[in-house]
CSV table of C-alpha atoms in Angstrom, one decimal:
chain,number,residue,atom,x,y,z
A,1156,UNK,CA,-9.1,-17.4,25.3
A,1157,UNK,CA,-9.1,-16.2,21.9
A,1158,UNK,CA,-5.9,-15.4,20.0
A,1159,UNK,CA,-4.2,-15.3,22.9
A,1160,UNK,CA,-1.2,-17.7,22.5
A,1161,UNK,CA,-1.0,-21.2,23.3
A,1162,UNK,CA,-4.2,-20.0,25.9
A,1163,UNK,CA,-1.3,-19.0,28.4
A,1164,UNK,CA,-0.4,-22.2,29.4
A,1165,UNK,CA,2.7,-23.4,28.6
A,1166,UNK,CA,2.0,-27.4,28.8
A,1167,UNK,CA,0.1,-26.5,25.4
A,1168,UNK,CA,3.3,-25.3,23.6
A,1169,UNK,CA,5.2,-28.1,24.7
A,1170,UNK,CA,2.7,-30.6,23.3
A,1171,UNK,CA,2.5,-28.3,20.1
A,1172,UNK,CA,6.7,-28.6,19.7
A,1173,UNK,CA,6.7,-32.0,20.7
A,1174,UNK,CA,4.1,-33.1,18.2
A,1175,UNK,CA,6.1,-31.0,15.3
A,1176,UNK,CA,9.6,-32.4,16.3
A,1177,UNK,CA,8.5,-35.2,16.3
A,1178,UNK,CA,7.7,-35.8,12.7
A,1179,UNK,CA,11.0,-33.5,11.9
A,1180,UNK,CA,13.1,-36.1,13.6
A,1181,UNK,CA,11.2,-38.8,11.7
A,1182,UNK,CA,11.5,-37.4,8.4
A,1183,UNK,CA,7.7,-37.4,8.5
A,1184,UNK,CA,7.3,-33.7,8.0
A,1185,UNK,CA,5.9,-32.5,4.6
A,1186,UNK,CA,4.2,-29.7,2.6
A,1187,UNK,CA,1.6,-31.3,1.7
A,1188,UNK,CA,-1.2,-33.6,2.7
A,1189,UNK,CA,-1.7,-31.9,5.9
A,1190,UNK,CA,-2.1,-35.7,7.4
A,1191,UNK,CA,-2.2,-38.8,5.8
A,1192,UNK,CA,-0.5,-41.9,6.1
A,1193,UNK,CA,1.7,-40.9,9.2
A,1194,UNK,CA,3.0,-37.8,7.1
A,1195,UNK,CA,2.5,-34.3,8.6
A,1196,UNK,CA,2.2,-30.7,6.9
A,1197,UNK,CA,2.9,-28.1,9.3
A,1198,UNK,CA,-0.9,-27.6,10.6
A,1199,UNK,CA,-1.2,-32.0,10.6
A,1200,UNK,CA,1.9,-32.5,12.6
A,1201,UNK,CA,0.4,-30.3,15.7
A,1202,UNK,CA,-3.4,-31.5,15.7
A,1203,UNK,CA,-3.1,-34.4,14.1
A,1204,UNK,CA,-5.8,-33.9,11.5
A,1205,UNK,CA,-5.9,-31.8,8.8
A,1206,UNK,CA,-7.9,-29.1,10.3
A,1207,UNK,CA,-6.4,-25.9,10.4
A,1208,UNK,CA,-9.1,-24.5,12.9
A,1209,UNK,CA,-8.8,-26.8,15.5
A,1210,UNK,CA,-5.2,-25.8,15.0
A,1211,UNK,CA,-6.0,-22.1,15.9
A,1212,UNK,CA,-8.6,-23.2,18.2
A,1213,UNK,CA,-6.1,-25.4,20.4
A,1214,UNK,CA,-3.2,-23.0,20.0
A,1215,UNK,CA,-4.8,-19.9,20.2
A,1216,UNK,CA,-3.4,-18.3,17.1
A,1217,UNK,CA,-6.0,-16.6,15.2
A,1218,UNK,CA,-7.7,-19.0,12.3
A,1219,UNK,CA,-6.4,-16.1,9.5
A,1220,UNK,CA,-2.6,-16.1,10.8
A,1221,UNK,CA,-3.4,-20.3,11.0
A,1222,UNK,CA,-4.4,-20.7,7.5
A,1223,UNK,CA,-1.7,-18.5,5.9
A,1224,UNK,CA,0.8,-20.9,7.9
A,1225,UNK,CA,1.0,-23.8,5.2
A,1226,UNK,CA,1.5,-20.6,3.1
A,1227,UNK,CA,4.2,-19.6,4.2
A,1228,UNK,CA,6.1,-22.9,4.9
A,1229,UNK,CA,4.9,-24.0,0.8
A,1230,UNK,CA,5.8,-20.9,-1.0
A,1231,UNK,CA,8.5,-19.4,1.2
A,1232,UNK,CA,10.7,-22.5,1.7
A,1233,UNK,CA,11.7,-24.9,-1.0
A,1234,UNK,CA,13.7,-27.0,1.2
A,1235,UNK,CA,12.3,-29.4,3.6
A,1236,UNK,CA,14.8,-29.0,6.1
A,1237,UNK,CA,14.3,-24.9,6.0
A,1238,UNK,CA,11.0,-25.4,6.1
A,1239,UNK,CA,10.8,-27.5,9.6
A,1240,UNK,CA,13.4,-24.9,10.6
A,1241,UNK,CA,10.5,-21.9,10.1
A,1242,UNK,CA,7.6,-24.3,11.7
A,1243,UNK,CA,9.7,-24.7,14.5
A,1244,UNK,CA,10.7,-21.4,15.1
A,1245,UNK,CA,7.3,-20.0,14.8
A,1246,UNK,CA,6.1,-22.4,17.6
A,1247,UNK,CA,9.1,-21.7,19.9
A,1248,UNK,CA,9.2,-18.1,19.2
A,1249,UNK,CA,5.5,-17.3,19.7
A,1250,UNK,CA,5.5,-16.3,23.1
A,1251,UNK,CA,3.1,-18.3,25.5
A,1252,UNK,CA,0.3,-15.8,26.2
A,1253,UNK,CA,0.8,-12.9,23.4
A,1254,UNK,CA,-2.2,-11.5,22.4
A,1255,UNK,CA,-1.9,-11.9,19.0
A,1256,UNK,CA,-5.5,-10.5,17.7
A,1257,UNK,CA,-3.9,-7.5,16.0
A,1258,UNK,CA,-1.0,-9.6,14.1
A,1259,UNK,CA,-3.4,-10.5,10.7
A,1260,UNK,CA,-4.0,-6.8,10.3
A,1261,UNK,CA,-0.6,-6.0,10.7
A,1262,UNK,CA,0.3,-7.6,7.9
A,1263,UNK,CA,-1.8,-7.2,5.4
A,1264,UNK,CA,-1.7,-3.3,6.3
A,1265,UNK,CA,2.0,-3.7,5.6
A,1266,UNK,CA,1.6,-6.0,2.6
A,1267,UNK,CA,-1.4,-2.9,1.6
A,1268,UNK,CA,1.1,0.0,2.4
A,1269,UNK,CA,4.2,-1.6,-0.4
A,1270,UNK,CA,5.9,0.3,-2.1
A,1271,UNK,CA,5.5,-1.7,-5.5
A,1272,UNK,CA,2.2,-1.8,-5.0
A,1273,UNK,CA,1.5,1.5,-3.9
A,1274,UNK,CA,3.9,2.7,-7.2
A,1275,UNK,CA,1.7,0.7,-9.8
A,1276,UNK,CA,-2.1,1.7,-8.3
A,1277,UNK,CA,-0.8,5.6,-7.7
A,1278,UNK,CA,-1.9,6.0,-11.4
A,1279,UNK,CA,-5.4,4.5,-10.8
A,1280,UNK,CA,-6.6,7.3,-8.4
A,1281,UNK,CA,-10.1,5.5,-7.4
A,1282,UNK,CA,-8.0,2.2,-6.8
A,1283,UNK,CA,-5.5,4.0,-4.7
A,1284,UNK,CA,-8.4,5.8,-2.9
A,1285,UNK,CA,-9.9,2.2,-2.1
A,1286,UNK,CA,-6.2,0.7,-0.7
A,1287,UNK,CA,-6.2,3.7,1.3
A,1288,UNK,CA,-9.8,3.5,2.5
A,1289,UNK,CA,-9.1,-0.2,3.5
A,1290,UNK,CA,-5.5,0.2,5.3
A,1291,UNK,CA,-7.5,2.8,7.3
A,1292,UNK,CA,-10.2,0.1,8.2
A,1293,UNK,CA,-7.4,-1.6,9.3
A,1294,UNK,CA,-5.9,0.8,11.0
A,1295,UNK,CA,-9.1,1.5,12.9
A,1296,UNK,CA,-9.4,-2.1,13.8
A,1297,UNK,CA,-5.5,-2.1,15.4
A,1298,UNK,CA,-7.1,0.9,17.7
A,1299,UNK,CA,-9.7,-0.9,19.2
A,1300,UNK,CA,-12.7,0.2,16.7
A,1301,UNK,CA,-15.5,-2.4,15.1
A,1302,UNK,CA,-15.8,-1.2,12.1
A,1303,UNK,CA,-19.3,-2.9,10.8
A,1304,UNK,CA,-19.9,-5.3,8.1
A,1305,UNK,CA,-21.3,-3.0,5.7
A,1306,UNK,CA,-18.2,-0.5,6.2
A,1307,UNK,CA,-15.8,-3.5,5.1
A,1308,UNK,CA,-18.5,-4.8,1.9
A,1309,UNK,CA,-19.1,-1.3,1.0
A,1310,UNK,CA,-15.1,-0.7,0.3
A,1311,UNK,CA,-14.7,-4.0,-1.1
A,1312,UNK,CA,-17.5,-3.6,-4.0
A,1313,UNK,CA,-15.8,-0.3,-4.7
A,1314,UNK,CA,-12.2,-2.3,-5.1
A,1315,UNK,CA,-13.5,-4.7,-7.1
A,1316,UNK,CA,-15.4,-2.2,-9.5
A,1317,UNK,CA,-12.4,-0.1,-9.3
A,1318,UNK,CA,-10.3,-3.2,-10.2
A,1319,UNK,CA,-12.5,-3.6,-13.1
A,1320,UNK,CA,-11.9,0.1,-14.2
A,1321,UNK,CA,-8.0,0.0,-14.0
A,1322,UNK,CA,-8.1,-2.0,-17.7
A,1323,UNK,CA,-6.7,-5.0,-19.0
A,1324,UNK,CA,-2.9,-5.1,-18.2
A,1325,UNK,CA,-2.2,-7.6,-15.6
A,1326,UNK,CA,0.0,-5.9,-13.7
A,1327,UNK,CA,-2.6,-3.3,-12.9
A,1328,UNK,CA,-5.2,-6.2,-12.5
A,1329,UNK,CA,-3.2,-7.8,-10.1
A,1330,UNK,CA,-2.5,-4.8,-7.9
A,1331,UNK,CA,-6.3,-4.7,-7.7
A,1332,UNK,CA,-6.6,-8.0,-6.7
A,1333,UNK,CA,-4.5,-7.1,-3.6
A,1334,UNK,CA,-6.5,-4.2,-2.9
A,1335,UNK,CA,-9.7,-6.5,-3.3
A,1336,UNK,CA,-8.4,-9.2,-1.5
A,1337,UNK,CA,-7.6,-7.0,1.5
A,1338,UNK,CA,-11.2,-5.7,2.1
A,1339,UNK,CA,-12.3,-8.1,4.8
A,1340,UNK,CA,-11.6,-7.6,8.7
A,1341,UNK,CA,-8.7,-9.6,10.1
A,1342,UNK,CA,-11.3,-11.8,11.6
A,1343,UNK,CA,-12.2,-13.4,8.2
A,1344,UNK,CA,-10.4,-17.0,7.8
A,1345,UNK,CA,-8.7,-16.3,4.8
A,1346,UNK,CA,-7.9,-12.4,4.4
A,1347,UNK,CA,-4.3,-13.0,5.0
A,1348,UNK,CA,-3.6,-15.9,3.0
A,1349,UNK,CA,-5.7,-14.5,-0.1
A,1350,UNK,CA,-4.0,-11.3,0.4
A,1351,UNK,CA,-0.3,-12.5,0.2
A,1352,UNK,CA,-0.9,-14.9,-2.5
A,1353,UNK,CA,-2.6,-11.7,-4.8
A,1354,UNK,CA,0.4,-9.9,-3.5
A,1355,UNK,CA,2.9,-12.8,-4.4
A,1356,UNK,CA,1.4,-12.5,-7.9
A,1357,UNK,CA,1.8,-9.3,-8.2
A,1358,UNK,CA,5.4,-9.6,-7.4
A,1359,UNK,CA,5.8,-12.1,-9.5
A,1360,UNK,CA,4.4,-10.3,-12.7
A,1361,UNK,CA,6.1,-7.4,-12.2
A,1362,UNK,CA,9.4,-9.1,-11.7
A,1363,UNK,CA,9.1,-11.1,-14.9
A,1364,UNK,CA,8.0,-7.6,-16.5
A,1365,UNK,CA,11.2,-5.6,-15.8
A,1366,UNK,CA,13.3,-8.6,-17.2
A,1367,UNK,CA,10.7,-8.3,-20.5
A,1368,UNK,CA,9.7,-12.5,-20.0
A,1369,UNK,CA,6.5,-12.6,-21.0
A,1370,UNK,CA,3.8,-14.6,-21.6
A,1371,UNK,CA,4.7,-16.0,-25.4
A,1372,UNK,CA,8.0,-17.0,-24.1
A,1373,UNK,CA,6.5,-19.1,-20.8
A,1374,UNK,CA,4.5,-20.6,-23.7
A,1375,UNK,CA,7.4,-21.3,-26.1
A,1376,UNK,CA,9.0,-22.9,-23.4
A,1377,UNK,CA,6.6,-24.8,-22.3
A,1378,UNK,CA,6.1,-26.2,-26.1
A,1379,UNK,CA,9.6,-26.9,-26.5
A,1380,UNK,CA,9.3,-28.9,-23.1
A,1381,UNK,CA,6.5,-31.1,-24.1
A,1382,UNK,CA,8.3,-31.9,-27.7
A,1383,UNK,CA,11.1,-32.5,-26.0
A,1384,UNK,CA,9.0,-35.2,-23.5
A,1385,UNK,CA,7.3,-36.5,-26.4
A,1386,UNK,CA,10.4,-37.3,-28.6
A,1387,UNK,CA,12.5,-38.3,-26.2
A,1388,UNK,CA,15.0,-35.4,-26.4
A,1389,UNK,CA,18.2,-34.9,-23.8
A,1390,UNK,CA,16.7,-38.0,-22.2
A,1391,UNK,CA,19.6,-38.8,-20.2
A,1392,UNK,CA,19.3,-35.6,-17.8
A,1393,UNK,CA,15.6,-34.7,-15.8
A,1394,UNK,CA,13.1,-32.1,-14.7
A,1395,UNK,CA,14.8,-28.9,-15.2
A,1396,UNK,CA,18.4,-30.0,-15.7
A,1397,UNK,CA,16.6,-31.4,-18.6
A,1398,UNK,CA,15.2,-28.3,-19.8
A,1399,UNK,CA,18.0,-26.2,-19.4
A,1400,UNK,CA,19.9,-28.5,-21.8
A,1401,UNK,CA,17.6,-28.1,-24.3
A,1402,UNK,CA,17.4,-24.6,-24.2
A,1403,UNK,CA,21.1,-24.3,-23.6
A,1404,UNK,CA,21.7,-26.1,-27.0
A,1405,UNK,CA,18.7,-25.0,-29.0
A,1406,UNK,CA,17.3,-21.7,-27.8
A,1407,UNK,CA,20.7,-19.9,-26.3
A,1408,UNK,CA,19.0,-16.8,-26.1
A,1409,UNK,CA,15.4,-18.2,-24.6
A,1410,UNK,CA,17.8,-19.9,-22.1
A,1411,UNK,CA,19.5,-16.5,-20.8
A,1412,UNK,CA,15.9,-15.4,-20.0
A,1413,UNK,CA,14.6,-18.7,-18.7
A,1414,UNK,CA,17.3,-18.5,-16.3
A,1415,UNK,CA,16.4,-15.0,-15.1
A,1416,UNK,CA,13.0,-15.9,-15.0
A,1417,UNK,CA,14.0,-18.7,-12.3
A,1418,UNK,CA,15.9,-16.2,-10.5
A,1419,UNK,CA,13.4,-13.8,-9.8
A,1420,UNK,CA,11.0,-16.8,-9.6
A,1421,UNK,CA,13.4,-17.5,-6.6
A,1422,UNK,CA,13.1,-13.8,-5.0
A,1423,UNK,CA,9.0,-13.9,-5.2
A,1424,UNK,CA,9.6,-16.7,-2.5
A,1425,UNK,CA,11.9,-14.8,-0.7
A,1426,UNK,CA,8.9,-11.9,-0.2
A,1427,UNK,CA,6.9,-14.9,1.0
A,1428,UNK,CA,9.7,-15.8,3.3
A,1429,UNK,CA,10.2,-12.7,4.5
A,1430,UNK,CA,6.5,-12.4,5.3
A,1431,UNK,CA,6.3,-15.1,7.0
A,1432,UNK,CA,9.7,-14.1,9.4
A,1433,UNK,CA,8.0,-10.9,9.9
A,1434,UNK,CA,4.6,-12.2,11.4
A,1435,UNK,CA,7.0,-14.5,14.0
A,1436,UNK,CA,9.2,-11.1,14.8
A,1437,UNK,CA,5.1,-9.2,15.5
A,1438,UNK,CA,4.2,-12.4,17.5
A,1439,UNK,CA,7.2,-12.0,19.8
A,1440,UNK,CA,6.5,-8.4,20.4
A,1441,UNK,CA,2.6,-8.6,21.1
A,1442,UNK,CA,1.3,-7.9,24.2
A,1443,UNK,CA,1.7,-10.4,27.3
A,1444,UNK,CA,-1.5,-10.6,28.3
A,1445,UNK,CA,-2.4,-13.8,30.6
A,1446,UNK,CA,-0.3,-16.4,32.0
A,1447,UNK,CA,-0.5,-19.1,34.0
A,1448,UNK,CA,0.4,-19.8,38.0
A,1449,UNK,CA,4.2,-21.4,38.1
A,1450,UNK,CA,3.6,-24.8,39.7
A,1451,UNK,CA,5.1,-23.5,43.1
A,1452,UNK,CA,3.0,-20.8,43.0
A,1453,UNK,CA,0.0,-23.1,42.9
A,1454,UNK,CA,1.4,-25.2,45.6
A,1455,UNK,CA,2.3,-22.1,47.8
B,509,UNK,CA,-24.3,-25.7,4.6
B,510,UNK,CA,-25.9,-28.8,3.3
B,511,UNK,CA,-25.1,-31.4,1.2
B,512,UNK,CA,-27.7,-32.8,-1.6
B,513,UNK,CA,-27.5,-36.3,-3.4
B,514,UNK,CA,-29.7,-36.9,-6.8
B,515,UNK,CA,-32.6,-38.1,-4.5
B,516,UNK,CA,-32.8,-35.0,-2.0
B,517,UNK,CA,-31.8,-32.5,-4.4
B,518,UNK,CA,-35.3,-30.8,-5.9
B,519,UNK,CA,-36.4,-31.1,-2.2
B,520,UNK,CA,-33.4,-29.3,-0.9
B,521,UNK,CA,-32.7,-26.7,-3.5
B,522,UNK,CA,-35.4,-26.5,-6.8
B,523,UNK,CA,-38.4,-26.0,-3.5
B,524,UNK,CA,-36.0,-23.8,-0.9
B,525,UNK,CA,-37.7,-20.5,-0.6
B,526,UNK,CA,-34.3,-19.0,0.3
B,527,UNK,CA,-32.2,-18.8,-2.9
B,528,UNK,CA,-29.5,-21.3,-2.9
B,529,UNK,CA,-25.7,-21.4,-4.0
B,530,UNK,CA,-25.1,-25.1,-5.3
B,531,UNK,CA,-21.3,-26.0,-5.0
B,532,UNK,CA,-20.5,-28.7,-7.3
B,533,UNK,CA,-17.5,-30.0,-5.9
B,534,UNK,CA,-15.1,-33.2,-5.9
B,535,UNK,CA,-13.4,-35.2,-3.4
B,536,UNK,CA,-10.0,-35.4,-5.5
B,537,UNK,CA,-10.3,-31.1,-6.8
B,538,UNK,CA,-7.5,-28.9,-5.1
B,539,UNK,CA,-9.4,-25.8,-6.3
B,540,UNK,CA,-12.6,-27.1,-4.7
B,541,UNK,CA,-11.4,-27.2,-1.5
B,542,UNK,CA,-8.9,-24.1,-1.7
B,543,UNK,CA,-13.1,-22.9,-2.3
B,544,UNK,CA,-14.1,-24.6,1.1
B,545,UNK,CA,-13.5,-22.3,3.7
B,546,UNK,CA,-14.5,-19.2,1.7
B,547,UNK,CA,-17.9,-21.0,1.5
B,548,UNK,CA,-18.4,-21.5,5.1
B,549,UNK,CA,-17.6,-18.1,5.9
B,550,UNK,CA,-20.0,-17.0,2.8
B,551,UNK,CA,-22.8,-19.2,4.5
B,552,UNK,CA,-22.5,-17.6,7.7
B,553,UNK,CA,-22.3,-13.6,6.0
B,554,UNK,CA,-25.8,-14.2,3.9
B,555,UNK,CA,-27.1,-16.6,6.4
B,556,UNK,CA,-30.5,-14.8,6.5
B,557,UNK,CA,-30.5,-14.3,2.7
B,558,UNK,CA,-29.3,-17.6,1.2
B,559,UNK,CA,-28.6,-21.3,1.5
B,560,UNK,CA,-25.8,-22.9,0.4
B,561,UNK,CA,-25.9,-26.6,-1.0
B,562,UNK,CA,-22.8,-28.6,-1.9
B,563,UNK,CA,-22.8,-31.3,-4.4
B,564,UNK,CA,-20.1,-33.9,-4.7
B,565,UNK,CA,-20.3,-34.8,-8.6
B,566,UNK,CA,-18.3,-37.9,-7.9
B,567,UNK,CA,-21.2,-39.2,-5.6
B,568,UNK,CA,-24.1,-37.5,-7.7
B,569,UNK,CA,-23.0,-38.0,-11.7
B,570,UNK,CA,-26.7,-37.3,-12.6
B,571,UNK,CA,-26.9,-34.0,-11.1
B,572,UNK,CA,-23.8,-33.2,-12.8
B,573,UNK,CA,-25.2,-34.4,-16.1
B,574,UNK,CA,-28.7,-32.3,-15.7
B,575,UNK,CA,-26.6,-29.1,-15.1
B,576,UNK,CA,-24.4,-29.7,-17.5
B,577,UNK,CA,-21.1,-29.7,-15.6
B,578,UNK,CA,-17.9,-29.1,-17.7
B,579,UNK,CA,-15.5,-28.1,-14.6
B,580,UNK,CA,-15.7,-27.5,-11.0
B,581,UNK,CA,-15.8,-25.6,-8.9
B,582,UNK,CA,-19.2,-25.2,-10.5
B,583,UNK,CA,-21.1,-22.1,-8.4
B,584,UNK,CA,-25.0,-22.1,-9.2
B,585,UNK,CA,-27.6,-19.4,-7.9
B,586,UNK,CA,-30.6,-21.3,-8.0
B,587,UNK,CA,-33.5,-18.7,-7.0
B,588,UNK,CA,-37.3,-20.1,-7.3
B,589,UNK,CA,-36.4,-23.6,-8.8
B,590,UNK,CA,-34.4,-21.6,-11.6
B,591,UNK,CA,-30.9,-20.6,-12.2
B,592,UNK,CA,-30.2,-17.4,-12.4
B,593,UNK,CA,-26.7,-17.5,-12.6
B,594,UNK,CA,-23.2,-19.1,-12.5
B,595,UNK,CA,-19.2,-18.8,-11.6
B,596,UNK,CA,-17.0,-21.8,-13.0
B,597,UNK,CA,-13.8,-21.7,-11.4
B,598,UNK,CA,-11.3,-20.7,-9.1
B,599,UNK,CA,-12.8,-16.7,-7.8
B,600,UNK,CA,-11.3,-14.9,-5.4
B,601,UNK,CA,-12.9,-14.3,-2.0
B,602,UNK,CA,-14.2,-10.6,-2.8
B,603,UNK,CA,-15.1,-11.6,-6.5
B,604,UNK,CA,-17.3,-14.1,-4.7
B,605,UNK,CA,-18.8,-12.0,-2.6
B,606,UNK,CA,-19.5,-9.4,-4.9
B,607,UNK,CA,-20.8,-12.2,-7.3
B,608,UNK,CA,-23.3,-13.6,-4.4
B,609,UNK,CA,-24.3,-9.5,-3.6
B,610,UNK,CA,-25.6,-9.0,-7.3
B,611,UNK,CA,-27.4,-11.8,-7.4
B,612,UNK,CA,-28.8,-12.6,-4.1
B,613,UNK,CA,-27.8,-9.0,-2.1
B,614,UNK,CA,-27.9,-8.8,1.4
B,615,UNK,CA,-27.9,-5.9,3.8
């Protein structure tokens, strides 16, 4: 049964949580390889492989909502131990037989309909007329319609070409890639995944943007961290504790910044988080539609 | 999708009478195979119109050499035994397609 949850049988989520707590009990559980050398990302601890559609193919997730999982788990939790917390939630919360066809464009209409987003295009009229155009596809799909291929490649040449109309500041570029990103049916493997990572560049952009760090400052730090490496500088601390010192006593000013900049670094991976929270609350509430025979009722 | 080594490779795409994508590609490239599952979904949407042909560079250095490889992904259109055009680099999915449409088109 396609996208319909764990293929109503409930033996099949059991495996799938077993597998997963497993490697979470073992310390085994990672972000990334998916599987290698007894170490399991989110997709690799289930199938044992890294193939992410014989994940959705034995679980009965659909292969978009699948391939955005690592996603979600990479960019929306930084700690290990949250991020076994999520991938075993959305196992155990995904009810077993939710028909769960209509989740992928749920979300990307709701990552389309933003109000960010929909703030910076609303001054690009033929951009806004494509978002609108493709949230409607959408829309159309989550009432039961085929829209045809040619519909969905029509729009999407028209976002692109759009895109390439809006100009060259890349916070307008980057709304476009969300709208462009967008255009393809929930079907296709990687329309959510593509479609939250433009959207979690936007974010990002526009975040750094409103706290005026731009790109000659990412640069001057990054200079002033490879000097630093090169020379041997504030040696005795690491990473970014490292960095921070050397901005702390050499670049006050640059340091104030960098440390907002890692703040609202920090709240671009909340949106993913949050993203990823709301797909488990849409998979609790699909449809029930198949289950299987209670082992007494077999019997009986 | 195929995959052509130095020996197959005229055979497979220079005498194709489809036009051919060439995907020069590396075991070890993260962007390559972020590229991967794009590509299969792109060889089933112009199956009728195209073929595509991966290339692992790693495996095929000459290949690499003759079409002068400075990065990959490396995204040829090969139509006729010619190229006619190419993409180096990470593309998003509709940039791809609409990349593929103006040079190959499809209905």
């Amino acid at each position: 049964m396609a996208d319909i949850a764990f293929h109503g049988d409930p033996a099949v989520k059991a495996q799938a949580q077993e597998r997963l707590h497993r490697h979470v009990a073992a310390g085994t559980f990672v972000y990334f390889p998916a599987w290698e050398n007894g170490n399991a990302n989110v997709i690799g601890a289930v199938v044992e492989a890294d193939d992410t559609p014989l994940y959705a193919q034995t679980l009965g997730y659909p292969v978009a909502l699948a391939e955005t999982l690592p996603k979600f788990v990479n960019d929306g939790f930084g700690e290990r131990e949250d991020a076994a917390i999520f991938a075993e939630a959305w196992l155990a919360r995904t009810p077993v037989g939710a028909d769960l066809s209509r989740i992928v464009s749920q979300l990307v209409v709701e990552l389309l309909d933003d109000v960010e987003l929909v703030e910076t295009i609303g001054v690009h009229p033929d951009l806004e007329h494509c978002r609108a155009e493709i949230v409607d596809l959408h829309r159309r799909a989550l009432a039961g319609e085929m829209p045809d291929r040619k519909a969905w490649k029509a729009l999407r040449l028209k976002a692109v070409a759009a895109t390439d109309a809006v100009g060259d500041a890349p916070l307008d570029r980057q709304a476009g890639n969300v709208v462009e990103a967008a255009a393809w049916p929930g079907t296709m493997r990687t329309v959510l995944r593509d479609t939250l990572t433009a959207r979690s560049s936007f974010g990002l952009t526009r975040a750094l943007a409103e706290v005026g760090w731009t790109m000659e400052k990412e640069g001057q730090v990054f200079r002033i961290r490879e000097k630093a490496e090169k020379d041997g500088y504030k040696a005795e601390f690491s990473g970014l504790e490292r960095l921070l010192a050397i901005l702390d006593a050499d670049h006050p000013a640059l340091a104030a910044g960098f440390r907002t900049r890692l703040e609202r670094m920090g709240q671009s991976s909340e949106q993913c988080r949050a993203v990823a929270w709301r797909a488990i609350e849409l998979m609790e509430t699909a449809p029930i539609v198949a289950s299987v025979p209670s082992p007494a009722s077999v019997e009986a | 999708m195929r995959n052509a080594t130095e020996q197959d490779f005229d055979d497979i795409v220079m005498k194709n009478d489809k036009p051919v994508l060439v995907d020069f590609w590396a075991p070890w490239c993260a962007p390559c195979k972020a590229l991967a599952p794009t590509l299969d979904e792109l060889a089933e949407e112009y199956a009728d119109e195209m073929e595509i042909v991966k290339v692992d560079i790693d495996a095929n250095p000459k290949l690499a050499e003759r079409f002068e490889v400075r990065g990959i992904p490396l995204l040829l259109i090969v139509k006729e035994g010619a190229e006619t055009a190419r993409a180096f680099g990470t593309m998003s999915r509709s940039r791809l397609d609409a990349f593929v449409d103006a040079h190959i088109g499809a209905e």
